[in-house]
Amino acid sequence: MHSAQPGIGVLLVNLGTPDEPTAGAVRRYLAEFLSDKRVVELPGWLWKPVLHGIVLRTRPAQSAAKYASIWMEQGSPLLVHVAAQTAAVQQQLQAQEPERFVVRYAMRYGNPAIGNALNDFVREGISRILVLPLYPQYSGTSTASVLDAVYGWGLQQRHIPEMRFVNDYHDDAGYIQALKHQIETHWQQHGRSQHLLMSFHGVPQKVIDAGDPYQQQCLATAAQLTAALGLTPEQYSVSFQSRFGKAQWIEPATEPTLCKLARQGVQSVDVACPGFTADCLETLEEINMECRQVFLDNGGISFQYIPCLNAQPTWVNALVDLVRSHTQGWGQRETQTQSSPS
């Protein structure tokens, strides 16, 4: 007789978050995050004393206060939104092809861990897994680190499942359409400001100089999005946020850009973060609180933050399409089981 093998596992992965907005939880999270050589490309002998002697002694309490300012009743905003994205993708795939796909989420740092999610797939007999990092633009500091974690898990396995990875989708039509829809919906509901600022996460300049395509892909996303929105070059800007340490980071930086706009007489600004697919500390606190204040303090009148894609239906549709396109040819194989002769 014929029996269908278990379906395809889909793992959505985002950066991560502390388990709670406390100094202790943030310290554990930052220790894992900032120990990743993809994130901080310094020799261990140089970086570890700084990390453990200075950063992890001073930064957790400050960061915990920032997390507390955005924490939701259900938990960390990033975790809440990624869980909602996962449930929506699973529901849509399940409605179209029952039992073919099993969708889970994991965080590169913190919980739920990538290894635990992969273990769950294996325990359920799933032998084909698609890993889809929720980073539209590829960078060694983010996407490659997810792959490192998957490869590290594979080193501990006797029987490794078939695996595929989505490297980037910065110019994917569904992703661009979802961003366009999110911004236009905000304009319909709240009005349109004089200027649109698109803020992407920053990376050190040396990362780009070493051949990382991240900055180029961010600019390509911005170009496609502004073309879809019908904006002229005078109506928008691109910047990079979340600088850390004393190294040179890619520019222009978000805060100085907002200062410049305000001082040039731009009274109202809309800020969107196309590289973040779910709202988190960097969007809700850094952009919507800190950067808002910078703009207003320098003469700006109105600052409107446009939320991330989160579980917006057009974005869920785009994710489903990405899953389908990257699992082509992975039909549910059937195995022939011979019955014993009577």
XYZ file of C-alpha atoms in Angstrom:
342
model
C 0.000 0.000 0.000
C 1.043 3.669 -0.342
C 1.664 5.983 2.625
C 2.492 9.674 2.290
C 5.621 10.859 4.044
C 5.409 13.732 6.537
C 5.170 17.186 4.997
C 7.593 20.053 4.633
C 8.843 21.997 7.629
C 9.057 25.781 7.245
C 11.124 27.685 9.802
C 10.697 31.463 9.973
C 13.638 33.031 11.812
C 14.077 36.511 13.237
C 16.809 38.109 15.322
C 15.627 37.538 18.869
C 14.583 39.180 22.099
C 15.131 38.816 25.837
C 12.576 36.677 27.669
C 11.511 39.602 29.843
C 12.366 43.308 30.192
C 14.800 42.879 33.079
C 18.525 43.507 33.333
C 19.235 39.820 33.935
C 17.260 38.648 30.905
C 18.770 41.354 28.709
C 22.271 40.439 29.896
C 21.761 36.800 28.862
C 20.398 37.881 25.496
C 23.164 40.400 24.790
C 25.844 37.933 25.853
C 24.676 35.524 23.158
C 24.064 38.203 20.529
C 27.320 40.098 20.996
C 29.391 36.902 21.211
C 28.493 36.061 17.608
C 31.553 36.639 15.417
C 29.244 37.554 12.555
C 27.943 40.482 14.624
C 31.194 41.721 16.157
C 34.113 40.958 13.869
C 36.889 41.478 16.396
C 39.415 38.964 17.751
C 38.161 37.280 20.887
C 41.177 38.398 22.924
C 40.280 42.002 22.131
C 36.473 41.877 22.293
C 35.732 39.531 25.201
C 37.273 41.733 27.919
C 35.275 44.687 26.591
C 32.070 42.645 26.319
C 32.242 41.074 29.773
C 34.085 43.852 31.545
C 32.167 46.864 30.239
C 29.224 46.195 27.889
C 27.474 43.474 29.910
C 27.973 45.463 33.106
C 26.505 48.730 31.866
C 24.190 48.143 28.924
C 21.645 45.562 30.266
C 19.973 47.945 32.733
C 19.723 50.683 30.102
C 18.355 48.305 27.482
C 15.932 46.716 29.957
C 14.338 50.115 30.558
C 13.917 50.553 26.808
C 12.367 47.108 26.448
C 10.007 47.853 29.341
C 8.782 50.966 27.512
C 7.511 48.888 24.555
C 6.678 45.545 26.215
C 3.224 44.213 25.382
C 0.830 42.354 27.640
C 1.523 39.180 25.603
C 5.298 39.673 25.802
C 8.026 41.055 23.580
C 6.584 42.843 20.502
C 8.962 41.006 18.177
C 7.948 37.622 19.565
C 4.252 38.502 19.440
C 4.400 39.673 15.822
C 6.533 36.767 14.587
C 4.182 34.295 16.271
C 1.247 35.996 14.525
C 3.044 35.871 11.163
C 3.758 32.179 11.642
C 0.171 31.358 12.577
C -1.152 33.297 9.574
C 1.236 31.583 7.127
C 0.377 28.178 8.583
C -3.349 28.885 8.345
C -3.155 29.953 4.703
C -0.990 27.010 3.669
C -3.167 24.611 5.631
C -6.290 25.912 3.917
C -4.736 25.370 0.490
C -2.938 22.069 1.057
C -3.880 20.390 4.336
C -1.066 18.585 6.129
C 1.623 19.445 3.558
C 3.368 22.230 5.500
C 4.285 22.601 9.171
C 5.322 26.188 9.960
C 7.281 27.184 13.048
C 9.321 30.183 14.137
C 12.606 30.577 15.962
C 14.990 33.300 17.044
C 18.672 33.447 16.194
C 19.381 34.608 19.755
C 17.215 33.793 22.744
C 14.050 31.712 22.639
C 12.663 29.751 20.917
C 16.062 28.579 19.721
C 16.711 27.422 16.164
C 18.059 24.054 17.297
C 14.982 23.309 19.380
C 12.663 24.106 16.466
C 14.662 21.861 14.136
C 14.604 19.085 16.745
C 10.811 19.346 16.843
C 10.632 18.876 13.073
C 12.859 15.802 13.245
C 10.830 14.279 16.086
C 7.746 14.592 13.899
C 9.458 12.744 11.058
C 9.790 15.798 8.803
C 12.691 15.213 6.427
C 12.520 18.393 4.315
C 12.957 21.819 5.885
C 12.913 25.322 4.391
C 14.679 27.973 6.495
C 13.331 31.454 5.771
C 15.114 34.263 7.656
C 12.812 37.251 8.129
C 15.523 39.571 6.791
C 14.614 40.733 3.261
C 18.133 42.078 2.611
C 21.036 39.641 2.930
C 23.924 40.372 5.265
C 26.636 38.243 6.760
C 25.747 39.874 10.089
C 22.188 38.539 10.020
C 21.226 36.009 7.335
C 24.558 34.197 7.378
C 24.412 33.972 11.161
C 21.101 32.117 10.896
C 22.726 29.670 8.518
C 25.636 29.270 10.945
C 23.185 28.226 13.646
C 21.515 25.715 11.322
C 24.869 24.291 10.243
C 25.945 24.085 13.883
C 22.829 22.083 14.677
C 23.573 19.831 11.704
C 27.003 18.986 13.129
C 25.233 17.256 16.004
C 22.904 15.186 13.818
C 23.448 11.673 12.533
C 20.740 11.960 9.859
C 20.400 15.506 8.515
C 17.117 16.422 6.770
C 17.059 17.829 3.259
C 17.307 21.594 3.676
C 16.822 24.723 1.626
C 17.491 28.357 2.556
C 16.063 31.666 1.386
C 19.007 34.053 1.191
C 17.174 37.285 0.416
C 14.042 38.709 -1.156
C 14.856 42.411 -1.180
C 13.332 42.870 -4.646
C 10.547 40.298 -4.406
C 7.367 41.666 -5.981
C 5.155 40.467 -3.119
C 7.419 42.065 -0.502
C 7.495 45.395 -2.368
C 3.711 45.288 -2.793
C 3.249 44.630 0.934
C 5.438 47.642 1.810
C 3.545 49.815 -0.680
C 0.218 48.716 0.770
C 1.370 49.390 4.340
C 2.532 52.915 3.551
C -0.464 53.843 1.408
C -2.857 52.506 4.049
C -1.138 54.669 6.657
C -1.432 57.700 4.397
C -5.134 57.028 3.855
C -5.749 56.777 7.593
C -3.406 59.477 8.933
C -2.585 61.754 6.036
C 0.699 62.098 4.182
C 3.663 64.077 5.490
C 6.004 66.248 3.466
C 8.779 63.678 3.418
C 9.190 59.896 3.664
C 12.296 58.607 5.422
C 13.115 54.912 4.977
C 15.375 53.760 7.802
C 17.211 50.446 7.500
C 19.345 48.783 10.151
C 22.982 49.804 9.844
C 26.137 47.700 9.600
C 29.805 48.672 9.974
C 31.352 50.104 6.828
C 34.060 47.424 6.873
C 31.340 44.787 6.373
C 30.347 46.433 3.089
C 33.958 46.968 2.093
C 34.512 43.212 2.527
C 31.839 42.458 -0.082
C 28.587 42.249 1.870
C 25.655 43.125 -0.486
C 23.434 44.511 2.294
C 23.672 48.240 1.578
C 23.187 47.730 -2.155
C 20.105 45.592 -1.504
C 18.645 48.182 0.891
C 19.028 50.872 -1.759
C 17.476 48.562 -4.360
C 14.475 47.953 -2.078
C 14.072 51.695 -1.530
C 14.290 52.382 -5.266
C 11.615 49.823 -6.120
C 9.356 50.940 -3.278
C 9.530 54.649 -4.096
C 8.928 53.881 -7.772
C 5.842 51.880 -6.794
C 4.671 54.785 -4.629
C 5.332 57.284 -7.425
C 7.682 59.434 -5.337
C 10.240 61.857 -6.730
C 13.785 61.999 -5.264
C 12.914 65.178 -3.349
C 10.085 63.400 -1.515
C 12.096 60.692 0.227
C 15.408 59.814 1.883
C 17.184 56.603 2.904
C 19.129 56.265 6.149
C 20.661 53.648 8.448
C 20.045 53.299 12.175
C 21.222 51.413 15.285
C 24.906 52.270 15.258
C 26.950 50.610 17.992
C 30.532 51.228 19.099
C 33.149 53.559 17.673
C 33.679 51.967 14.257
C 32.601 53.715 11.057
C 29.095 52.600 10.038
C 27.352 53.022 6.708
C 25.752 56.400 6.156
C 23.718 58.516 6.194
C 22.679 57.799 9.778
C 19.039 58.156 10.742
C 19.245 60.663 13.615
C 21.480 63.174 11.772
C 19.239 62.816 8.716
C 16.180 63.759 10.780
C 18.075 66.709 12.283
C 19.014 67.906 8.808
C 15.472 67.558 7.469
C 14.012 69.523 10.381
C 16.618 72.264 10.090
C 15.993 72.513 6.338
C 12.383 73.356 7.054
C 10.691 69.974 6.642
C 7.869 70.246 9.153
C 6.351 66.783 8.832
C 7.946 63.430 8.201
C 6.781 59.836 7.817
C 9.307 57.196 8.875
C 9.117 53.582 7.674
C 11.558 50.726 8.338
C 11.371 48.442 5.268
C 14.157 46.124 6.416
C 12.314 45.173 9.604
C 9.459 42.762 8.919
C 8.166 42.912 12.513
C 8.092 45.751 15.018
C 10.748 45.489 17.717
C 12.950 47.587 19.991
C 14.700 49.229 17.037
C 11.454 50.455 15.501
C 9.184 51.070 18.483
C 11.721 52.635 20.846
C 14.663 53.843 18.759
C 12.597 55.212 15.867
C 9.192 56.045 17.323
C 10.534 57.457 20.608
C 14.181 58.546 20.347
C 14.204 59.643 16.704
C 10.802 61.267 17.071
C 12.202 63.455 19.840
C 15.273 64.346 17.789
C 13.110 65.549 14.899
C 10.801 67.586 17.134
C 13.698 69.066 19.141
C 15.263 70.361 15.930
C 12.208 72.209 14.679
C 10.045 69.488 13.179
C 6.299 69.717 13.837
C 4.850 66.286 13.002
C 6.509 62.856 13.132
C 4.521 59.832 11.956
C 5.918 56.322 12.379
C 4.581 53.764 9.892
C 4.433 50.306 11.549
C 6.285 47.316 10.143
C 4.604 44.663 8.018
C 3.899 42.416 11.037
C 1.004 40.086 10.126
C -0.513 42.367 7.471
C -2.391 40.117 4.978
C -0.450 41.283 1.901
C 2.795 40.411 3.684
C 1.462 37.011 4.749
C 0.546 36.399 1.106
C 4.095 37.317 0.088
C 5.561 34.929 2.666
C 3.305 32.129 1.450
C 4.418 32.784 -2.132
C 8.062 32.688 -1.024
C 7.482 29.357 0.697
C 5.827 27.920 -2.387
C 8.483 29.158 -4.820
C 11.331 27.806 -2.676
C 9.723 24.405 -2.108
C 8.970 23.639 -5.750
C 9.833 20.065 -6.575
C 9.408 19.040 -2.962
C 6.196 17.129 -3.488
C 5.182 14.645 -0.848
C 6.947 11.517 -1.919
C 5.174 8.265 -1.486
C 6.777 5.083 -0.325
C 5.714 1.669 -1.497
C 5.159 -0.777 1.337
C 4.901 -4.373 0.286
C 2.368 -6.458 2.159
C 3.585 -9.752 3.498
C 2.328 -12.753 1.479
C -0.520 -14.545 3.147
